[in-house]
Amino acid sequence: MELRRWNVRHVRQVLESAPDFVPFPRGEGSGTQAIRTKVGQSAIDDLLRRARTDMLAPIPALPASLYLEFLRTGRREGYEDAQRARRNMLYRLTLAEWLERKGEFVDAIETLAFARLEETNWAWPAHARTLDLPNHPTVDLAAAMTALDLAEMDYLIGDALSLSLRARLRSEVDRRTILPFLERNDHWWLHTTPAKQVNNWTAVCIAGVVGAACYLETDLDRLANIITRGLHSLADYLETFDSQGGSSEGPDYWSYGFGNYVVLAQLLHARTGGQIDLLDGAQIRDIAQFPVRTVLTQGVWTSFSDSDSNPSFHPGLLTHLAERLDLPALTELGMRNDFNVDHFNQFVWPLRQFAWPLPERNVAFGGTAHDWFADMAWMISRLDPDDPKSLRLAVKGGHNDEMHNQNDVGSLIVVSKGKVVLTDPGRGRYSKAYFGPERYSNIFASSRGHSVPVVNGFEQTEGADHAASVLRHSHDGSQDLLELDMASAYPAEAGLSTLQRSVTLDRAGSGRVLVEDRFAFAAADGQFQSVLVTPLAVATETNAVVIGDADGGVRVDFDGATLEVSLDQHRQMEKQYQPAVDLTRVVFTPRQSSREGRLALAISPLA
């Protein structure tokens, strides 16, 4: 669907003819009973038990001093953790009242809901930085998600809530999100500009604001304006995907950004009687398959950019997409239903977990033999897709101004026996520095944390001009190959005239990965180093390096007569939403500087 073709008048006409808006069952009818049956009594009993505990628990405090901690120290976890605990209490209470309909939880819901309405800022400290002025609220991810949280709560159990709460809810949602969305153009996520491309923020913010309006706005003229403005922004968001449906943000942010796009798609489909269908078209079908095409092996995904190797895909999202688009593989990614409502930033996911649980099946899709995203230059190769322990490879070209960018041109990932042996370590801890000028001094975002060369002591440089061009890509029964020209990824001071990297998955036998760098300096002899990054133990031999062990490891063969090996260890590097990780940089350095040369590594799984 071409989203920019929609205008206010057309949307208004669609709204006039739309049926009643019933995105989810409510009340005591057969719809909620069917949900209870699908979910099962055990999960319902656990939800009720926890909701009854929440009724008696104190509401986590969100004082101004805690909000300002990010401004003062750069740390965001204190406020966000307390805010998340507060929200999940309300989510559990709302779900319990929706499914029980006995009024038991209403007082506690009202108390928590009023507390949320009274928060000075709905935006996260990392985005607003300081406390908002009353007439200029920050509309960020958290503010938009809050608007939809409250709107869906009101829809599900509004008939049990007080008139004062419902009126205040509508007033605050409008003041903090819908009105500034309509009247202000200073939201960077509204549209792509020459200075900045939109990303997952656009989908999340539009889903939150427009989704809330679908529930709460009764003026059809105003609602038509809100929807139209949102559709035009989403057109820019869809342009961030490549022609094969790939996103340089990686699978984690597919779940977040595109997941919220799908949330709004369902709400608009229900609000317009299917006349506005955001899931229509071949492009959306391609995007929907991104997690299917980026899985390396069961439970392990490609972790380029600020994405991790073990993302969590919301069960309700997978179920809905699989049914709407007839893509059963989305329900076979190894995800499991989880009815424990304790870790969410937005209500849409626990609600849809209960409403659209995954079918119970013991299947974990491990990918096909080969996937290629030509526009992003991502190659993903699997030696034997039917054997989850077989050798797997991911390698990327691209450039160093991608969404959630890391300086990682030429980076590669190797998985053996289901274990990540050579890693792209994903995202570091989200802090003020990580999203500021110091970003590329962080090992996770810099090329220092990736399996790419260091040239005359220089790492790669950020910017769209610092990029790779694809010289050759091939896939056949004997090998998969990606050859890149990546000299431009490095600053001029590195002195390169040529750097060509070739990465091959040799499919013979138990497989091996061949990494070959050919380099030349422009004016004089120079030092060229090839680096492999691993989270596992490393042992060095004369002509080989052993990484990991027989339960998941590789042997890296090299020419010990011409290369020497050193280890650069980084202990307990902090990550976001993950435990800290040890990283070891295995550095291969020619014993003599030269004007030009070739450095070759052969990486084989341990028996």
Coordinates of C-alpha atoms in Angstrom, one line a residue:
M1 CA 0.0 0.0 0.0
E2 CA 1.3 3.4 -0.9
L3 CA 0.7 5.3 2.3
R4 CA 1.3 8.8 0.9
R5 CA -1.8 8.4 -1.4
W6 CA -4.0 8.8 1.7
N7 CA -5.4 12.3 2.3
V8 CA -7.5 13.7 5.1
R9 CA -10.7 13.7 3.0
H10 CA -10.3 10.1 1.9
V11 CA -9.5 8.9 5.5
R12 CA -12.6 10.8 6.7
Q13 CA -14.8 9.0 4.2
V14 CA -13.4 5.7 5.3
L15 CA -14.0 6.4 9.0
E16 CA -17.6 7.4 8.2
S17 CA -18.4 4.1 6.7
A18 CA -16.4 1.9 9.2
P19 CA -18.1 -0.6 11.5
D20 CA -17.9 -0.5 15.3
F21 CA -14.3 -0.5 16.6
V22 CA -13.8 -3.9 18.3
P23 CA -10.0 -4.7 18.2
F24 CA -10.3 -7.0 21.2
P25 CA -13.2 -8.8 23.0
R26 CA -14.3 -7.2 26.3
G27 CA -17.0 -7.7 28.8
E28 CA -18.3 -11.1 29.8
G29 CA -19.0 -12.5 26.4
S30 CA -17.6 -15.5 24.6
G31 CA -14.5 -13.6 23.3
T32 CA -12.8 -13.2 26.7
Q33 CA -13.8 -16.8 27.6
A34 CA -12.1 -18.1 24.5
I35 CA -9.0 -16.2 25.5
R36 CA -9.1 -17.7 29.0
T37 CA -9.4 -21.2 27.4
K38 CA -6.5 -20.7 25.0
V39 CA -4.2 -19.3 27.7
G40 CA -5.1 -22.0 30.3
Q41 CA -6.2 -21.8 33.9
S42 CA -2.7 -22.1 35.3
A43 CA -1.6 -18.9 33.6
I44 CA -4.8 -17.1 34.7
D45 CA -4.3 -18.2 38.3
D46 CA -0.7 -17.0 38.3
L47 CA -1.9 -13.6 36.8
L48 CA -4.5 -13.3 39.5
R49 CA -2.1 -14.2 42.3
R50 CA 0.4 -11.5 41.2
A51 CA -2.4 -8.9 40.7
R52 CA -3.6 -9.5 44.2
T53 CA 0.0 -8.9 45.4
D54 CA 0.1 -5.7 43.4
M55 CA -3.1 -4.5 45.1
L56 CA -1.2 -4.3 48.4
A57 CA 2.2 -3.2 47.2
P58 CA 3.5 0.3 47.3
I59 CA 3.7 2.2 44.0
P60 CA 7.4 2.7 43.0
A61 CA 8.3 6.3 43.5
L62 CA 9.5 8.4 40.6
P63 CA 10.9 11.6 42.2
A64 CA 12.4 14.4 40.2
S65 CA 15.8 13.6 41.6
L66 CA 15.7 10.2 40.1
Y67 CA 14.6 11.6 36.7
L68 CA 17.5 14.0 36.7
E69 CA 20.0 11.3 37.4
F70 CA 20.6 10.8 33.7
L71 CA 21.3 14.5 33.2
R72 CA 23.7 14.5 36.1
T73 CA 25.5 11.1 35.8
G74 CA 24.5 9.7 32.4
R75 CA 22.9 6.6 33.9
R76 CA 19.3 5.9 32.9
E77 CA 18.5 2.6 34.6
G78 CA 17.3 4.0 38.0
Y79 CA 14.3 5.9 36.7
E80 CA 13.5 3.4 33.9
D81 CA 13.6 0.4 36.2
A82 CA 11.2 2.1 38.7
Q83 CA 9.0 3.3 35.9
R84 CA 8.9 -0.2 34.4
A85 CA 8.0 -1.8 37.7
R86 CA 5.1 0.7 38.1
R87 CA 3.8 0.0 34.6
N88 CA 3.9 -3.7 34.9
M89 CA 1.9 -3.5 38.1
L90 CA -0.8 -1.7 36.2
Y91 CA -0.5 -4.1 33.3
R92 CA -1.1 -7.1 35.5
L93 CA -4.0 -5.5 37.3
T94 CA -5.6 -4.4 34.0
L95 CA -5.4 -7.9 32.5
A96 CA -6.7 -9.5 35.7
E97 CA -9.8 -7.2 35.7
W98 CA -10.3 -7.6 32.0
L99 CA -10.4 -11.4 32.2
E100 CA -12.2 -11.6 35.6
R101 CA -14.7 -8.8 35.4
K102 CA -15.5 -8.8 39.1
G103 CA -14.4 -5.3 40.1
E104 CA -11.8 -6.8 42.5
F105 CA -8.9 -4.8 41.0
V106 CA -10.5 -1.5 40.1
D107 CA -9.4 0.5 43.2
A108 CA -5.8 -0.5 42.7
I109 CA -6.0 0.2 39.0
E110 CA -7.4 3.7 39.6
T111 CA -4.7 4.5 42.1
L112 CA -1.9 3.4 39.7
A113 CA -3.5 5.0 36.7
F114 CA -3.8 8.4 38.4
A115 CA -0.1 8.0 39.5
R116 CA 0.8 7.6 35.8
L117 CA -1.3 10.6 34.8
E118 CA 0.4 12.7 37.4
E119 CA 4.0 11.9 36.3
T120 CA 5.7 15.2 35.3
N121 CA 7.2 13.6 32.3
W122 CA 6.0 10.6 30.3
A123 CA 9.2 10.8 28.2
W124 CA 12.3 8.9 29.3
P125 CA 15.1 11.0 30.9
A126 CA 17.5 10.0 28.1
H127 CA 15.3 11.7 25.6
A128 CA 13.9 14.7 27.4
R129 CA 17.1 15.2 29.5
T130 CA 15.2 17.4 32.0
L131 CA 11.7 17.9 33.3
D132 CA 9.3 19.3 30.6
L133 CA 7.6 22.6 30.7
P134 CA 3.9 22.1 30.9
N135 CA 3.2 23.6 27.5
H136 CA 5.9 21.7 25.7
P137 CA 5.9 18.0 26.5
T138 CA 8.4 15.7 24.9
V139 CA 6.8 13.2 22.6
D140 CA 9.3 10.3 22.6
L141 CA 9.0 6.5 22.6
A142 CA 7.9 6.3 26.2
A143 CA 5.3 9.1 26.0
A144 CA 3.8 7.5 22.9
M145 CA 3.7 4.1 24.5
T146 CA 2.1 5.5 27.6
A147 CA -0.7 7.1 25.6
L148 CA -1.5 3.7 24.0
D149 CA -1.2 1.9 27.3
L150 CA -3.8 4.1 28.9
A151 CA -6.1 4.1 25.8
E152 CA -6.1 0.3 25.7
M153 CA -6.7 0.0 29.4
D154 CA -9.7 2.4 29.0
Y155 CA -11.0 0.3 26.1
L156 CA -10.8 -3.0 28.0
I157 CA -12.2 -2.0 31.4
G158 CA -13.4 1.5 31.0
D159 CA -17.0 0.7 32.0
A160 CA -15.6 -0.2 35.5
L161 CA -13.5 3.0 35.9
S162 CA -14.6 6.3 37.4
L163 CA -15.7 9.1 35.1
S164 CA -13.1 11.4 36.6
L165 CA -10.3 9.0 35.7
R166 CA -11.5 8.5 32.2
A167 CA -11.9 12.2 31.7
R168 CA -8.4 12.9 33.1
L169 CA -6.9 10.1 31.0
R170 CA -8.3 11.6 27.8
S171 CA -7.2 15.1 28.7
E172 CA -3.6 14.0 29.5
V173 CA -3.2 11.8 26.5
D174 CA -4.3 14.6 24.3
R175 CA -2.2 17.3 26.0
R176 CA 1.0 15.2 26.2
T177 CA 0.9 13.3 22.8
I178 CA -1.9 13.9 20.3
L179 CA -2.0 17.7 20.4
P180 CA 1.8 18.2 20.1
F181 CA 1.8 15.5 17.4
L182 CA -0.8 17.5 15.4
E183 CA 0.5 21.0 16.1
R184 CA 4.3 20.7 16.2
N185 CA 6.8 19.8 13.6
D186 CA 9.9 19.7 15.9
H187 CA 9.7 15.9 16.4
W188 CA 12.8 14.6 14.6
W189 CA 11.1 11.2 14.0
L190 CA 8.2 12.7 11.9
H191 CA 10.1 12.6 8.6
T192 CA 13.5 11.8 7.1
T193 CA 15.6 14.9 6.3
P194 CA 19.0 15.4 4.7
A195 CA 20.4 15.6 8.2
K196 CA 18.8 12.5 9.7
Q197 CA 17.0 9.4 8.6
V198 CA 14.1 8.2 10.6
N199 CA 14.2 4.8 12.3
N200 CA 12.3 2.6 14.7
W201 CA 11.2 5.7 16.7
T202 CA 8.9 6.6 13.9
A203 CA 6.9 3.4 14.0
V204 CA 6.8 3.3 17.8
C205 CA 5.8 7.0 18.2
I206 CA 3.2 6.9 15.4
A207 CA 1.7 3.6 16.7
G208 CA 1.4 5.1 20.2
V209 CA -0.1 8.4 19.2
V210 CA -2.3 7.3 16.3
G211 CA -3.3 4.1 18.1
A212 CA -4.4 6.0 21.2
A213 CA -6.4 8.3 18.9
C214 CA -8.1 5.3 17.3
Y215 CA -9.5 4.4 20.8
L216 CA -10.2 7.9 22.2
E217 CA -10.8 10.5 19.5
T218 CA -14.5 10.9 18.7
D219 CA -14.2 13.9 16.3
L220 CA -13.9 12.2 12.9
D221 CA -12.4 15.2 11.2
R222 CA -9.6 15.4 13.8
L223 CA -9.1 11.7 13.8
A224 CA -8.7 11.8 10.0
N225 CA -6.0 14.4 10.4
I226 CA -4.2 12.3 13.0
I227 CA -4.3 9.2 10.9
T228 CA -3.2 10.9 7.7
R229 CA -0.3 12.6 9.4
G230 CA 0.8 9.3 10.8
L231 CA 0.5 7.4 7.5
H232 CA 2.8 9.9 5.8
S233 CA 5.4 9.5 8.5
L234 CA 5.2 5.7 8.2
A235 CA 5.9 6.0 4.5
D236 CA 9.3 7.4 5.5
Y237 CA 9.8 4.6 8.0
L238 CA 9.2 1.9 5.4
E239 CA 11.8 3.5 3.2
T240 CA 14.4 2.5 5.8
F241 CA 14.1 -1.1 4.8
D242 CA 16.1 -2.4 1.8
S243 CA 14.5 -4.0 -1.2
Q244 CA 14.6 -7.4 0.4
G245 CA 12.9 -6.3 3.6
G246 CA 16.2 -5.9 5.5
S247 CA 16.9 -3.4 8.2
S248 CA 20.3 -2.2 9.2
E249 CA 19.0 -1.8 12.8
G250 CA 19.0 -5.6 13.1
P251 CA 16.5 -8.2 14.4
D252 CA 16.1 -6.6 17.8
Y253 CA 14.8 -3.4 16.4
W254 CA 12.7 -5.2 13.9
S255 CA 10.8 -6.6 16.9
Y256 CA 10.5 -3.1 18.4
G257 CA 9.9 -0.8 15.4
F258 CA 8.2 -3.1 12.9
G259 CA 6.4 -4.7 15.9
N260 CA 4.7 -1.4 16.7
Y261 CA 4.0 -0.9 13.0
V262 CA 2.1 -4.1 13.1
V263 CA 0.2 -3.0 16.3
L264 CA -1.0 0.0 14.5
A265 CA -1.8 -2.0 11.4
Q266 CA -4.2 -4.1 13.4
L267 CA -5.8 -1.1 15.1
L268 CA -6.3 0.8 11.8
H269 CA -7.6 -2.4 10.1
A270 CA -10.2 -2.7 12.9
R271 CA -11.0 1.1 13.0
T272 CA -11.6 1.3 9.2
G273 CA -13.1 -2.0 8.5
G274 CA -10.0 -3.2 6.7
Q275 CA -10.0 -0.3 4.3
I276 CA -6.6 1.0 5.6
D277 CA -4.4 -2.1 5.6
L278 CA -0.8 -1.5 6.5
L279 CA 0.1 -5.1 6.0
D280 CA -0.9 -5.1 2.4
G281 CA 1.8 -5.5 -0.3
A282 CA 4.9 -7.5 -1.2
Q283 CA 7.3 -5.2 0.7
I284 CA 5.5 -5.8 4.0
R285 CA 5.6 -9.5 3.5
D286 CA 9.4 -9.3 2.9
I287 CA 9.9 -7.2 6.0
A288 CA 7.8 -9.6 8.1
Q289 CA 10.3 -12.4 7.2
F290 CA 13.4 -10.5 8.4
P291 CA 13.8 -12.6 11.6
V292 CA 13.3 -15.8 9.6
R293 CA 16.1 -14.8 7.2
T294 CA 18.5 -13.5 9.8
V295 CA 18.5 -16.5 12.2
L296 CA 21.9 -18.1 12.2
T297 CA 20.9 -21.3 14.0
Q298 CA 18.2 -22.2 16.5
G299 CA 18.1 -19.4 19.1
V300 CA 21.0 -17.4 17.6
W301 CA 20.5 -14.4 15.3
T302 CA 22.7 -12.0 13.4
S303 CA 23.8 -9.3 15.9
F304 CA 25.0 -6.4 13.7
S305 CA 24.4 -2.9 14.9
D306 CA 22.7 -2.4 18.3
S307 CA 21.1 -5.8 18.1
D308 CA 22.0 -8.9 20.2
S309 CA 22.4 -12.5 19.2
N310 CA 19.4 -13.6 21.3
P311 CA 16.6 -11.2 20.6
S312 CA 13.1 -11.9 22.0
F313 CA 10.3 -11.7 19.5
H314 CA 6.9 -11.1 21.0
P315 CA 4.6 -14.2 20.7
G316 CA 1.5 -12.1 19.9
L317 CA 3.4 -10.3 17.1
L318 CA 4.5 -13.6 15.5
T319 CA 1.1 -15.2 15.8
H320 CA -0.7 -12.2 14.2
L321 CA 1.8 -11.9 11.3
A322 CA 1.9 -15.6 10.7
E323 CA -1.9 -15.7 10.4
R324 CA -2.4 -12.5 8.5
L325 CA 0.3 -13.1 6.0
D326 CA 0.3 -16.9 5.9
L327 CA 3.9 -17.1 7.2
P328 CA 4.0 -20.2 9.5
A329 CA 7.8 -20.0 9.9
L330 CA 7.3 -17.0 12.2
T331 CA 5.7 -19.4 14.7
E332 CA 8.6 -21.8 14.4
L333 CA 11.5 -19.5 15.6
G334 CA 11.8 -21.2 19.0
M335 CA 9.9 -18.5 20.9
R336 CA 7.6 -19.6 23.7
N337 CA 4.5 -18.1 25.3
D338 CA 5.4 -16.2 28.4
F339 CA 2.4 -15.0 30.5
N340 CA 4.6 -13.5 33.2
V341 CA 4.0 -9.8 32.9
D342 CA 7.1 -8.4 34.6
H343 CA 9.5 -6.9 32.1
F344 CA 7.5 -4.8 29.6
N345 CA 7.8 -1.1 28.6
Q346 CA 4.4 -1.1 26.9
F347 CA 1.1 -2.8 27.4
V348 CA 0.6 -3.8 23.8
W349 CA 2.7 -6.9 24.2
P350 CA 1.3 -8.6 27.3
L351 CA -2.2 -7.8 26.0
R352 CA -1.4 -9.4 22.7
Q353 CA 0.4 -12.3 24.4
F354 CA -2.9 -13.2 26.2
A355 CA -5.1 -12.4 23.1
W356 CA -2.9 -14.1 20.5
P357 CA -0.7 -16.8 22.1
L358 CA 1.6 -18.8 19.9
P359 CA 0.5 -22.4 19.0
E360 CA 2.4 -24.9 21.1
R361 CA 4.8 -26.7 18.9
N362 CA 8.3 -28.1 19.4
V363 CA 9.8 -26.6 16.3
A364 CA 12.8 -24.2 16.0
F365 CA 13.5 -23.0 12.5
G366 CA 17.2 -22.8 11.8
G367 CA 17.2 -21.0 8.5
T368 CA 17.9 -22.0 4.9
A369 CA 21.3 -22.5 3.3
H370 CA 21.8 -18.9 2.3
D371 CA 20.4 -15.4 2.6
W372 CA 21.6 -12.3 0.9
F373 CA 20.5 -8.7 1.5
A374 CA 22.0 -7.0 -1.5
D375 CA 21.3 -3.4 -0.5
M376 CA 22.8 -3.8 2.9
A377 CA 25.5 -6.3 1.8
W378 CA 24.6 -8.8 4.5
M379 CA 25.4 -12.5 3.6
I380 CA 24.2 -15.2 6.0
S381 CA 25.3 -18.7 5.3
R382 CA 24.4 -22.0 7.0
L383 CA 26.4 -25.1 6.2
D384 CA 23.5 -27.6 6.9
P385 CA 20.2 -25.9 7.8
D386 CA 18.9 -29.2 9.1
D387 CA 21.8 -29.6 11.6
P388 CA 21.6 -26.7 14.1
K389 CA 25.2 -27.5 15.2
S390 CA 26.7 -27.1 11.8
L391 CA 28.9 -24.1 10.9
R392 CA 27.2 -20.7 10.4
L393 CA 28.5 -17.4 9.0
A394 CA 27.3 -13.9 8.8
V395 CA 29.3 -11.0 7.2
K396 CA 28.4 -7.5 6.3
G397 CA 29.5 -4.6 4.1
G398 CA 27.4 -1.5 4.3
H399 CA 28.6 1.8 5.7
N400 CA 29.3 3.6 9.0
D401 CA 26.2 5.8 9.2
E402 CA 23.6 3.2 9.5
M403 CA 20.7 3.2 11.9
H404 CA 22.0 2.5 15.4
N405 CA 25.3 2.6 13.7
Q406 CA 28.5 0.8 14.7
N407 CA 31.7 1.1 12.8
D408 CA 31.6 -2.4 11.5
V409 CA 32.2 -2.5 7.8
G410 CA 33.5 -6.0 7.0
S411 CA 32.4 -7.5 10.3
L412 CA 31.7 -11.2 10.6
I413 CA 30.1 -13.7 13.0
V414 CA 30.9 -17.4 13.2
V415 CA 28.7 -19.9 15.0
S416 CA 29.7 -23.5 15.7
K417 CA 27.7 -26.1 17.5
G418 CA 25.1 -23.5 18.2
K419 CA 27.5 -21.2 20.1
V420 CA 28.7 -17.8 18.9
V421 CA 32.4 -18.2 18.6
L422 CA 33.4 -15.1 16.7
T423 CA 31.1 -12.3 17.7
D424 CA 29.7 -9.0 16.7
P425 CA 29.0 -8.1 20.3
G426 CA 25.8 -6.1 19.7
R427 CA 24.9 -3.1 21.9
G428 CA 26.7 -1.7 24.8
R429 CA 25.1 -0.2 27.8
Y430 CA 22.8 2.7 26.8
S431 CA 24.1 5.8 28.5
K432 CA 24.5 9.5 27.7
A433 CA 28.0 8.8 26.3
Y434 CA 26.9 5.9 24.2
F435 CA 24.5 8.1 22.2
G436 CA 26.8 11.2 22.3
P437 CA 30.1 12.3 20.9
E438 CA 31.9 9.6 22.8
R439 CA 30.0 6.7 21.1
Y440 CA 32.9 5.4 19.1
S441 CA 35.2 5.2 22.0
N442 CA 33.0 2.5 23.3
I443 CA 34.2 -1.0 22.2
F444 CA 30.8 -2.1 21.2
A445 CA 30.3 0.7 18.7
S446 CA 33.8 1.1 17.5
S447 CA 35.5 -1.1 14.9
R448 CA 37.8 -2.1 17.8
G449 CA 35.0 -4.4 19.0
H450 CA 34.5 -6.1 15.6
S451 CA 36.4 -8.6 13.6
V452 CA 37.8 -6.1 11.1
P453 CA 41.4 -4.8 10.4
V454 CA 43.3 -2.1 12.2
V455 CA 45.5 -0.1 9.7
N456 CA 48.6 1.7 10.9
G457 CA 46.9 1.9 14.3
F458 CA 43.7 3.5 12.9
E459 CA 40.2 2.1 13.4
Q460 CA 37.3 2.7 11.0
T461 CA 35.7 6.1 10.9
E462 CA 32.0 7.0 11.2
G463 CA 30.1 8.5 8.3
A464 CA 28.2 7.3 5.2
D465 CA 31.3 7.9 3.0
H466 CA 33.2 5.3 5.1
A467 CA 31.7 2.3 3.3
A468 CA 32.3 -0.9 1.5
S469 CA 31.4 -1.7 -2.1
V470 CA 30.6 -5.2 -3.2
L471 CA 33.0 -6.6 -5.7
R472 CA 31.5 -10.1 -5.8
H473 CA 28.9 -12.2 -4.2
S474 CA 28.1 -15.8 -5.0
H475 CA 26.3 -18.8 -3.6
D476 CA 26.5 -22.4 -4.9
G477 CA 26.8 -25.9 -3.6
S478 CA 30.5 -25.6 -3.0
Q479 CA 30.9 -22.2 -1.3
D480 CA 29.3 -18.9 -0.4
L481 CA 31.5 -15.8 -1.1
L482 CA 31.4 -12.1 -0.3
E483 CA 34.2 -9.9 -1.6
L484 CA 34.4 -6.3 -0.5
D485 CA 36.4 -3.2 -1.3
M486 CA 36.5 -1.5 2.1
A487 CA 39.5 0.9 2.0
S488 CA 37.0 3.8 2.3
A489 CA 36.0 2.6 5.8
Y490 CA 39.3 3.9 7.1
P491 CA 40.5 7.5 7.5
A492 CA 42.9 9.0 4.9
E493 CA 45.5 9.1 7.7
A494 CA 45.6 5.3 7.6
G495 CA 47.4 5.6 4.2
L496 CA 45.6 2.8 2.4
S497 CA 45.3 2.7 -1.3
T498 CA 43.6 -0.8 -1.4
L499 CA 41.9 -3.0 1.0
Q500 CA 39.9 -5.9 -0.3
R501 CA 38.3 -8.5 2.1
S502 CA 37.1 -11.8 0.9
V503 CA 35.0 -14.0 3.3
T504 CA 34.1 -17.5 2.1
L505 CA 32.1 -20.4 3.6
D506 CA 33.7 -23.5 2.2
R507 CA 30.9 -26.1 2.2
A508 CA 33.2 -29.2 1.9
G509 CA 32.9 -31.6 4.8
S510 CA 32.3 -30.0 8.1
G511 CA 33.0 -26.6 6.5
R512 CA 35.4 -23.8 7.2
V513 CA 35.4 -20.0 6.9
L514 CA 38.2 -18.4 4.9
V515 CA 39.1 -14.7 5.6
E516 CA 41.5 -13.1 3.2
D517 CA 42.6 -9.4 3.3
R518 CA 44.6 -7.9 0.4
F519 CA 46.0 -4.5 1.2
A520 CA 48.3 -1.9 -0.2
F521 CA 49.6 1.4 1.2
A522 CA 49.7 4.6 -0.9
A523 CA 53.1 6.0 0.0
A524 CA 55.2 3.8 2.3
D525 CA 55.4 0.6 4.2
G526 CA 52.7 0.3 6.8
Q527 CA 51.3 -2.0 9.6
F528 CA 48.2 -4.0 8.8
Q529 CA 46.5 -6.1 11.4
S530 CA 43.6 -8.5 11.1
V531 CA 41.5 -9.0 14.2
L532 CA 39.0 -11.6 15.4
V533 CA 36.7 -10.9 18.4
T534 CA 35.5 -13.6 20.6
P535 CA 33.7 -14.0 24.0
L536 CA 35.3 -17.4 24.5
A537 CA 38.6 -18.6 25.9
V538 CA 41.6 -18.4 23.5
A539 CA 44.7 -20.6 23.3
T540 CA 47.6 -19.9 20.9
E541 CA 49.8 -22.3 19.1
T542 CA 52.6 -21.8 16.6
N543 CA 50.5 -21.8 13.5
A544 CA 47.0 -21.8 15.0
V545 CA 44.7 -20.2 17.5
V546 CA 42.1 -22.3 19.3
I547 CA 38.9 -20.4 20.3
G548 CA 36.4 -22.1 22.6
D549 CA 36.3 -25.8 23.0
A550 CA 34.8 -29.0 21.6
D551 CA 31.3 -28.0 22.7
G552 CA 31.5 -24.9 20.5
G553 CA 34.8 -23.6 19.1
V554 CA 37.0 -23.1 16.1
R555 CA 40.6 -23.5 15.1
V556 CA 42.1 -20.6 13.2
D557 CA 45.1 -21.6 11.1
F558 CA 47.5 -19.0 9.8
D559 CA 51.2 -18.8 8.7
G560 CA 53.2 -18.5 11.9
A561 CA 56.3 -17.8 9.9
T562 CA 54.9 -14.4 8.7
L563 CA 52.4 -13.6 11.4
E564 CA 52.5 -13.2 15.1
V565 CA 49.5 -13.3 17.4
S566 CA 48.6 -11.2 20.5
L567 CA 45.6 -11.1 22.7
D568 CA 43.8 -7.9 23.8
Q569 CA 41.4 -8.7 26.6
H570 CA 38.5 -6.6 27.8
R571 CA 36.7 -7.9 30.9
Q572 CA 33.1 -7.3 31.9
M573 CA 32.1 -5.0 29.2
E574 CA 28.6 -3.6 30.1
K575 CA 25.7 -4.3 27.8
Q576 CA 22.1 -3.1 27.7
Y577 CA 19.5 -5.7 28.8
Q578 CA 22.2 -8.3 29.0
P579 CA 24.9 -9.5 31.4
A580 CA 28.3 -8.0 31.0
V581 CA 30.6 -9.9 28.6
D582 CA 34.3 -10.7 28.4
L583 CA 35.7 -9.9 24.9
T584 CA 39.1 -11.0 23.6
R585 CA 40.6 -9.4 20.4
V586 CA 42.8 -11.9 18.7
V587 CA 45.2 -9.7 16.7
F588 CA 47.2 -11.1 13.8
T589 CA 50.2 -8.8 12.9
P590 CA 52.7 -9.4 10.0
R591 CA 56.2 -9.8 11.4
Q592 CA 57.5 -7.2 8.9
S593 CA 55.9 -4.0 7.7
S594 CA 55.3 -3.9 4.0
R595 CA 53.9 -1.7 1.2
E596 CA 51.4 -4.3 0.2
G597 CA 50.4 -7.8 1.3
R598 CA 47.9 -10.5 1.9
L599 CA 46.7 -11.9 5.3
A600 CA 44.8 -15.2 5.3
L601 CA 43.0 -17.0 8.1
A602 CA 41.3 -20.4 7.8
I603 CA 38.6 -21.0 10.5
S604 CA 37.5 -24.6 11.1
P605 CA 35.1 -26.0 13.7
L606 CA 36.6 -28.1 16.4
A607 CA 35.8 -31.8 16.2

